[in-house]
mmCIF file of C-alpha atoms in Angstrom:
data_model
loop_
_atom_site.group_PDB
_atom_site.id
_atom_site.type_symbol
_atom_site.label_atom_id
_atom_site.label_comp_id
_atom_site.label_asym_id
_atom_site.label_seq_id
_atom_site.Cartn_x
_atom_site.Cartn_y
_atom_site.Cartn_z
ATOM 1 C CA MET A 48 0.191 0.147 0.144
ATOM 2 C CA ILE A 49 1.062 3.570 -0.536
ATOM 3 C CA GLU A 50 0.762 6.508 1.141
ATOM 4 C CA ILE A 51 1.140 9.581 -1.318
ATOM 5 C CA THR A 52 1.143 13.218 0.397
ATOM 6 C CA LYS A 53 1.568 16.934 -0.972
ATOM 7 C CA GLU A 54 3.090 20.000 0.111
ATOM 8 C CA ASN A 55 3.425 23.023 -1.800
ATOM 9 C CA ASP A 56 4.841 22.039 -4.641
ATOM 10 C CA GLU A 57 6.158 18.324 -3.215
ATOM 11 C CA ILE A 58 4.888 15.177 -3.344
ATOM 12 C CA LYS A 59 5.909 12.415 -1.318
ATOM 13 C CA ILE A 60 5.227 9.014 -2.148
ATOM 14 C CA VAL A 61 6.170 6.046 0.066
ATOM 15 C CA ILE A 62 5.826 1.924 -0.068
ATOM 16 C CA SER A 63 6.424 0.526 3.594
ATOM 17 C CA TYR A 64 8.249 -3.174 4.255
ATOM 18 C CA LYS A 65 7.234 -3.010 7.675
ATOM 19 C CA LYS A 66 4.502 -4.728 7.987
ATOM 20 C CA LEU A 67 5.867 -7.612 5.624
ATOM 21 C CA ILE A 68 9.396 -7.273 7.814
ATOM 22 C CA LYS A 69 6.968 -8.247 10.707
ATOM 23 C CA VAL A 70 5.715 -10.996 9.269
ATOM 24 C CA TYR A 71 9.065 -12.699 8.360
ATOM 25 C CA GLN A 72 10.569 -12.308 11.896
ATOM 26 C CA VAL A 73 7.614 -14.195 13.008
ATOM 27 C CA CYS A 74 7.961 -16.956 10.593
ATOM 28 C CA PHE A 75 11.542 -16.821 11.536
ATOM 29 C CA LEU A 76 11.124 -17.037 15.152
ATOM 30 C CA PHE A 77 8.461 -19.645 14.327
ATOM 31 C CA PHE A 78 11.068 -21.791 12.573
ATOM 32 C CA LEU A 79 13.524 -21.435 15.381
ATOM 33 C CA ILE A 80 11.258 -22.229 18.112
ATOM 34 C CA LEU A 81 10.205 -25.483 15.938
ATOM 35 C CA ILE A 82 13.713 -26.374 15.468
ATOM 36 C CA PHE A 83 14.581 -25.680 19.292
ATOM 37 C CA ILE A 84 11.579 -28.171 20.080
ATOM 38 C CA LEU A 85 12.850 -30.829 17.375
ATOM 39 C CA PHE A 86 16.420 -30.621 19.500
ATOM 40 C CA ASP A 87 15.015 -31.422 22.450
ATOM 41 C CA PHE A 88 15.157 -27.635 23.702
ATOM 42 C CA GLU A 89 18.995 -28.577 23.969
ATOM 43 C CA PHE A 90 20.416 -24.594 22.645
ATOM 44 C CA PRO A 91 23.800 -26.060 22.137
ATOM 45 C CA ALA A 92 23.122 -28.285 19.587
ATOM 46 C CA MET A 93 20.910 -25.992 17.738
ATOM 47 C CA ILE A 94 23.258 -23.415 17.371
ATOM 48 C CA LEU A 95 25.550 -25.743 15.777
ATOM 49 C CA ASN A 96 23.219 -27.204 13.463
ATOM 50 C CA PRO A 97 23.907 -25.160 10.295
ATOM 51 C CA LEU A 98 19.406 -24.902 9.276
ATOM 52 C CA SER A 99 19.151 -23.136 12.454
ATOM 53 C CA ALA A 100 22.069 -20.977 12.444
ATOM 54 C CA MET A 101 20.974 -19.657 8.702
ATOM 55 C CA PHE A 102 17.425 -18.955 10.052
ATOM 56 C CA PHE A 103 18.836 -17.244 13.173
ATOM 57 C CA ILE A 104 21.813 -14.781 10.854
ATOM 58 C CA TYR A 105 18.510 -14.399 8.610
ATOM 59 C CA LEU A 106 16.393 -12.758 11.205
ATOM 60 C CA ILE A 107 19.496 -10.740 12.397
ATOM 61 C CA LEU A 108 19.482 -9.344 8.410
ATOM 62 C CA ILE A 109 15.995 -8.888 8.310
ATOM 63 C CA SER A 110 15.261 -7.260 11.614
ATOM 64 C CA PHE A 111 18.453 -4.563 11.188
ATOM 65 C CA PHE A 112 19.111 -4.443 7.274
ATOM 66 C CA GLY A 113 15.904 -5.214 5.927
ATOM 67 C CA ILE A 114 14.585 -2.598 3.500
ATOM 68 C CA SER A 115 11.599 -0.525 5.663
ATOM 69 C CA TYR A 116 10.391 1.491 2.817
ATOM 70 C CA GLU A 117 11.090 3.205 -0.523
ATOM 71 C CA LYS A 118 10.534 6.752 -1.089
ATOM 72 C CA ILE A 119 10.382 9.122 -4.408
ATOM 73 C CA THR A 120 9.790 12.958 -3.574
ATOM 74 C CA ILE A 121 9.233 14.434 -6.952
ATOM 75 C CA LYS A 122 10.444 18.074 -6.562
ATOM 76 C CA GLU A 123 9.976 21.221 -9.084
ATOM 77 C CA ASN A 124 12.507 20.132 -11.815
ATOM 78 C CA TYR A 125 13.433 16.707 -10.446
ATOM 79 C CA ILE A 126 12.896 13.079 -8.420
ATOM 80 C CA LEU A 127 14.564 11.461 -5.628
ATOM 81 C CA LEU A 128 14.599 7.724 -5.465
ATOM 82 C CA GLU A 129 15.352 6.963 -1.846
ATOM 83 C CA VAL A 130 15.635 3.110 0.151
ATOM 84 C CA ILE A 131 15.834 2.990 3.727
ATOM 85 C CA ARG A 132 16.777 0.273 5.666
ATOM 86 C CA ASN A 133 14.799 -1.044 8.686
ATOM 87 C CA ASN A 134 17.503 0.649 10.783
ATOM 88 C CA LYS A 135 16.654 3.799 8.977
ATOM 89 C CA ARG A 136 19.661 4.521 7.301
ATOM 90 C CA ILE A 137 19.396 5.779 3.683
ATOM 91 C CA CYS A 138 21.037 2.339 1.934
ATOM 92 C CA TYR A 139 19.980 4.066 -1.886
ATOM 93 C CA SER A 140 19.277 7.436 -2.930
ATOM 94 C CA GLN A 141 19.349 9.001 -6.539
ATOM 95 C CA LYS A 142 18.448 11.819 -8.248
ATOM 96 C CA ILE A 143 16.670 11.773 -11.576
ATOM 97 C CA SER A 144 15.937 15.424 -13.102
ATOM 98 C CA LEU A 145 12.563 15.387 -14.710
ATOM 99 C CA ASP A 146 13.716 16.481 -18.279
ATOM 100 C CA GLU A 147 16.030 13.205 -18.196
ATOM 101 C CA ILE A 148 12.881 11.161 -18.112
ATOM 102 C CA ASN A 149 11.816 9.077 -20.875
ATOM 103 C CA LYS A 150 9.057 7.244 -19.750
ATOM 104 C CA THR A 151 7.910 4.938 -16.615
ATOM 105 C CA TYR A 152 6.286 1.657 -17.038
ATOM 106 C CA PHE A 153 5.164 -1.746 -15.085
ATOM 107 C CA LYS A 154 7.541 -4.430 -14.923
ATOM 108 C CA SER A 155 6.833 -8.141 -13.548
ATOM 109 C CA SER A 156 9.831 -11.038 -12.960
ATOM 110 C CA PHE A 157 10.643 -13.840 -11.548
ATOM 111 C CA LEU A 158 14.115 -14.277 -9.212
ATOM 112 C CA ARG A 159 15.114 -10.919 -10.665
ATOM 113 C CA GLY A 160 15.123 -9.034 -7.619
ATOM 114 C CA ARG A 161 17.839 -6.116 -6.634
ATOM 115 C CA SER A 162 20.289 -7.479 -4.421
ATOM 116 C CA ARG A 163 19.891 -4.766 -2.149
ATOM 117 C CA ASP A 164 16.874 -6.090 -0.925
ATOM 118 C CA LEU A 165 16.996 -8.380 1.458
ATOM 119 C CA LEU A 166 14.072 -9.958 1.029
ATOM 120 C CA THR A 167 14.541 -10.915 -2.753
ATOM 121 C CA TYR A 168 15.484 -14.128 -2.266
ATOM 122 C CA ILE A 169 11.902 -15.024 0.329
ATOM 123 C CA PHE A 170 9.371 -13.656 -2.062
ATOM 124 C CA PRO A 171 10.778 -14.463 -5.786
ATOM 125 C CA PHE A 172 7.980 -12.234 -7.623
ATOM 126 C CA ASP A 173 9.388 -8.472 -8.126
ATOM 127 C CA ARG A 174 6.300 -6.334 -9.588
ATOM 128 C CA TYR A 175 8.010 -2.593 -9.587
ATOM 129 C CA LEU A 176 8.010 0.601 -11.467
ATOM 130 C CA LYS A 177 10.466 1.390 -13.937
ATOM 131 C CA ILE A 178 11.923 4.801 -14.484
ATOM 132 C CA GLU A 179 13.662 4.734 -17.804
ATOM 133 C CA THR A 180 16.338 8.031 -18.583
ATOM 134 C CA ASN A 181 18.720 7.998 -21.325
ATOM 135 C CA LYS A 182 21.773 7.191 -19.361
ATOM 136 C CA LYS A 183 19.925 4.223 -17.672
ATOM 137 C CA THR A 184 16.750 3.085 -15.976
ATOM 138 C CA TYR A 185 15.935 3.267 -12.939
ATOM 139 C CA SER A 186 13.209 0.894 -10.780
ATOM 140 C CA PHE A 187 11.235 2.214 -7.810
ATOM 141 C CA GLY A 188 8.837 -0.885 -5.461
ATOM 142 C CA LYS A 189 9.327 -3.916 -4.265
ATOM 143 C CA GLU A 190 6.111 -5.483 -4.076
ATOM 144 C CA ILE A 191 3.779 -2.816 -5.971
ATOM 145 C CA ASP A 192 0.320 -3.489 -6.779
ATOM 146 C CA TYR A 193 -0.696 -2.664 -10.253
ATOM 147 C CA GLU A 194 -3.611 -0.160 -9.282
ATOM 148 C CA ASP A 195 -0.783 1.983 -6.789
ATOM 149 C CA TYR A 196 1.124 1.871 -10.015
ATOM 150 C CA LEU A 197 -1.483 3.436 -12.222
ATOM 151 C CA LYS A 198 -1.341 6.208 -9.291
ATOM 152 C CA ILE A 199 2.151 6.598 -9.355
ATOM 153 C CA ASN A 200 2.605 6.395 -13.040
ATOM 154 C CA LYS A 201 -0.073 9.567 -13.561
ATOM 155 C CA ILE A 202 1.565 11.342 -10.830
ATOM 156 C CA LEU A 203 5.035 11.213 -12.904
ATOM 157 C CA ILE A 204 3.799 11.614 -16.112
ATOM 158 C CA GLU A 205 1.428 14.545 -15.383
ATOM 159 C CA LYS A 206 4.732 15.962 -13.201
ATOM 160 C CA VAL A 207 7.130 15.388 -16.025
ATOM 161 C CA ARG A 208 4.499 16.833 -19.054
ATOM 162 C CA GLU A 209 4.141 20.072 -16.880
ATOM 163 C CA TYR A 210 7.850 20.454 -15.935
ATOM 164 C CA LYS A 211 8.759 19.907 -19.835
ATOM 165 C CA ALA A 212 6.177 22.279 -21.250
ATOM 166 C CA LYS A 213 7.402 24.984 -18.596
ATOM 167 C CA LYS A 214 10.646 24.399 -19.683
ATOM 168 C CA ILE A 215 9.720 24.817 -23.324
ATOM 169 C CA ILE A 216 8.316 28.094 -22.902
ATOM 170 C CA LEU A 217 11.263 29.391 -20.703
ATOM 171 C CA ASP A 218 13.853 28.610 -23.388
ATOM 172 C CA LYS A 219 11.717 30.270 -26.017
ATOM 173 C CA GLU A 220 11.497 32.805 -23.640
ATOM 174 C CA ARG A 221 15.348 33.149 -22.820
ATOM 175 C CA ASN A 222 16.251 33.042 -26.644
ATOM 176 C CA ARG A 223 13.767 35.347 -27.035
ATOM 177 C CA GLU A 224 16.000 37.434 -24.091
ATOM 178 C CA GLU A 225 19.135 36.779 -25.899
ATOM 179 C CA GLU A 226 17.663 37.981 -29.307
ATOM 180 C CA LEU A 227 16.525 41.474 -28.014
ATOM 181 C CA GLU A 228 19.714 41.544 -25.969
ATOM 182 C CA ALA A 229 21.556 41.382 -29.424
ATOM 183 C CA ILE A 230 19.986 44.282 -30.552
ATOM 184 C CA TYR A 231 21.448 47.157 -28.515
ATOM 185 C CA LYS A 232 24.244 45.958 -30.268
ATOM 186 C CA LEU A 233 23.599 46.848 -33.465
ATOM 187 C CA GLY A 234 23.892 50.988 -34.349
ATOM 188 C CA VAL A 235 21.653 53.515 -33.513
ATOM 189 C CA GLU A 236 19.257 53.457 -36.500
ATOM 190 C CA GLU A 237 19.062 49.891 -36.849
ATOM 191 C CA ARG A 238 18.785 49.277 -33.286
ATOM 192 C CA TYR A 239 16.308 51.728 -33.443
ATOM 193 C CA ILE A 240 14.076 50.334 -35.621
ATOM 194 C CA GLU A 241 14.538 46.664 -34.478
ATOM 195 C CA ILE A 242 13.690 47.848 -30.770
ATOM 196 C CA LEU A 243 10.391 49.133 -32.128
ATOM 197 C CA ASN A 244 9.544 46.062 -33.618
ATOM 198 C CA ALA A 245 10.301 43.877 -31.045
ATOM 199 C CA ILE A 246 7.988 46.250 -29.026
ATOM 200 C CA ILE A 247 5.012 45.722 -31.402
ATOM 201 C CA ASP A 248 5.856 42.165 -31.601
ATOM 202 C CA GLU A 249 6.035 42.101 -27.772
ATOM 203 C CA GLU A 250 3.387 44.013 -26.774
ATOM 204 C CA LYS A 251 5.464 44.996 -23.909
ATOM 205 C CA LEU A 252 7.601 47.699 -23.227
ATOM 206 C CA PHE A 253 9.923 48.945 -20.672
ATOM 207 C CA ILE A 254 9.840 52.842 -19.409
ATOM 208 C CA SER A 255 11.677 54.989 -17.015
ATOM 209 C CA LYS A 256 13.134 58.768 -16.874
ATOM 210 C CA LYS A 257 16.675 59.603 -17.498
ATOM 211 C CA GLU A 258 16.950 63.540 -16.376
ATOM 212 C CA GLU A 259 14.604 65.032 -18.731
ATOM 213 C CA ASN A 260 14.404 62.321 -21.073
ATOM 214 C CA PHE A 261 11.727 59.310 -21.289
ATOM 215 C CA LEU A 262 14.035 55.996 -21.712
ATOM 216 C CA ILE A 263 12.358 53.010 -23.672
ATOM 217 C CA ASP A 264 13.177 50.031 -24.037
ATOM 218 C CA ALA A 265 12.492 46.201 -25.339
ATOM 219 C CA ILE A 266 13.860 44.750 -22.534
ATOM 220 C CA ASN A 267 14.613 45.428 -18.662
ATOM 221 C CA LYS A 268 18.007 47.236 -18.976
ATOM 222 C CA SER A 269 17.467 49.490 -15.323
ATOM 223 C CA LYS A 270 16.157 48.233 -11.791
ATOM 224 C CA ASP A 271 14.081 51.877 -12.488
ATOM 225 C CA SER A 272 12.312 50.351 -15.719
ATOM 226 C CA GLN A 273 8.567 49.472 -15.573
ATOM 227 C CA GLU A 274 7.235 47.184 -17.649
ATOM 228 C CA THR A 275 4.039 48.627 -19.600
ATOM 229 C CA ASP A 276 1.519 47.440 -21.748
ATOM 230 C CA PHE A 277 2.448 48.847 -25.397
ATOM 231 C CA TYR A 278 -1.223 50.359 -25.666
ATOM 232 C CA VAL A 279 -1.784 51.315 -22.288
ATOM 233 C CA PHE A 280 1.678 53.260 -23.177
ATOM 234 C CA TYR A 281 0.041 54.253 -26.767
ATOM 235 C CA VAL A 282 -2.949 55.597 -24.811
ATOM 236 C CA ASN A 283 -1.361 57.897 -22.102
ATOM 237 C CA TYR A 284 1.307 58.766 -23.721
ATOM 238 C CA LEU A 285 1.288 58.772 -27.736
ATOM 239 C CA SER A 286 -2.058 59.841 -28.080
ATOM 240 C CA LYS A 287 -1.696 62.836 -25.632
ATOM 241 C CA LYS A 288 -0.819 66.261 -26.825
ATOM 242 C CA GLU A 289 0.919 67.193 -23.857
ATOM 243 C CA TYR A 290 4.053 64.744 -24.505
ATOM 244 C CA ALA A 291 4.061 65.353 -28.394
ATOM 245 C CA ASN A 292 7.553 67.304 -27.859
ATOM 246 C CA GLN A 293 8.268 65.137 -24.931
ATOM 247 C CA LYS A 294 12.071 63.649 -25.667
ATOM 248 C CA VAL A 295 12.464 59.701 -25.971
ATOM 249 C CA LEU A 296 15.722 57.926 -25.740
ATOM 250 C CA VAL A 297 15.325 54.992 -27.708
ATOM 251 C CA GLY A 298 17.688 51.436 -27.020
ATOM 252 C CA TYR A 299 19.810 53.375 -24.849
ATOM 253 C CA ASN A 300 23.141 50.924 -24.553
ATOM 254 C CA GLY A 301 25.045 53.082 -21.905
ATOM 255 C CA ILE A 302 26.670 54.877 -24.810
ATOM 256 C CA ASP A 303 24.166 55.986 -26.695
ATOM 257 C CA GLY A 304 20.474 55.945 -28.027
ATOM 258 C CA LYS A 305 18.061 57.556 -30.237
ATOM 259 C CA GLU A 306 16.726 60.687 -29.718
ATOM 260 C CA VAL A 307 13.274 61.291 -31.143
ATOM 261 C CA THR A 308 10.043 63.264 -29.676
ATOM 262 C CA MET A 309 7.099 61.637 -28.649
ATOM 263 C CA SER A 310 5.330 62.262 -32.195
ATOM 264 C CA LYS A 311 8.110 61.429 -34.272
ATOM 265 C CA LEU A 312 7.893 57.891 -31.823
ATOM 266 C CA LYS A 313 4.434 57.761 -32.372
ATOM 267 C CA GLU A 314 4.545 58.491 -36.568
ATOM 268 C CA ASP A 315 7.324 55.070 -36.857
ATOM 269 C CA ILE A 316 5.709 52.859 -34.711
ATOM 270 C CA ASN A 317 2.017 53.494 -36.928
ATOM 271 C CA LYS A 318 4.507 53.499 -40.209
ATOM 272 C CA LEU A 319 5.973 50.077 -39.160
ATOM 273 C CA ARG A 320 2.307 49.066 -38.089
ATOM 274 C CA ASP A 321 1.068 49.865 -41.470
ATOM 275 C CA ASP A 322 3.580 48.123 -43.299
ATOM 276 C CA ARG A 323 2.804 44.955 -41.392
ATOM 277 C CA SER A 324 -0.771 45.635 -42.301
ATOM 278 C CA THR A 325 0.172 46.169 -46.197
ATOM 279 C CA PHE A 326 2.160 43.009 -46.564
ATOM 280 C CA LYS A 327 -0.484 40.823 -44.653
#
């Protein structure tokens, strides 16, 4: 039985084997007592017997080193697989980026258990979730029900899809940011036109003041810059007569920029928009 908990953006999926370990402990104790009875309660003879010694050693190993539970922690951009022994020590930990996960699937096998699990050779059937990446395929769950697998698989698939979709958007934004940054290396006139085109495309601009001039940029070039919707800027500044002769510095890169009046800026923007409409 799995336990799924959610806290903020973190999801924890835990499979506990404590009950199973207790069952095995009781079984081994029963066999030890049975052997003790068969040896007429002679403790030295029982200890020297290979079969009873094997049961006794296995009981100790399971009690202290058996797998207590397995855990998947799903973070914002990666998952963490952990295996914890009965002595509360982590015996396995693996961090997997969500971007690396190709697919997940259910795997059932016979006598193909993982060597870290001392219960493998007692219960020979393995049923676990497989997580396939470009480099390696990882396993989760020793004895996992198919219904539990479906629950875990659904959560993982949704998280991976969500992350990859966000990553695509972030990559596009990053690439666009780099393209806009490159504009500021152009000459003043070419830079001016490209920035106006970018403002029209992005439908936003960044505005700030330098002395008596307005600074207009396609990207945030200053901590004092304020992001403004293009149409709000058009109505509040470009369309108002009191700003017609206001000086505007467009595309200032720390060295120079194109200085125009607000009315000239409006004229150039309208021309670019009209040209686009004509070509359409």
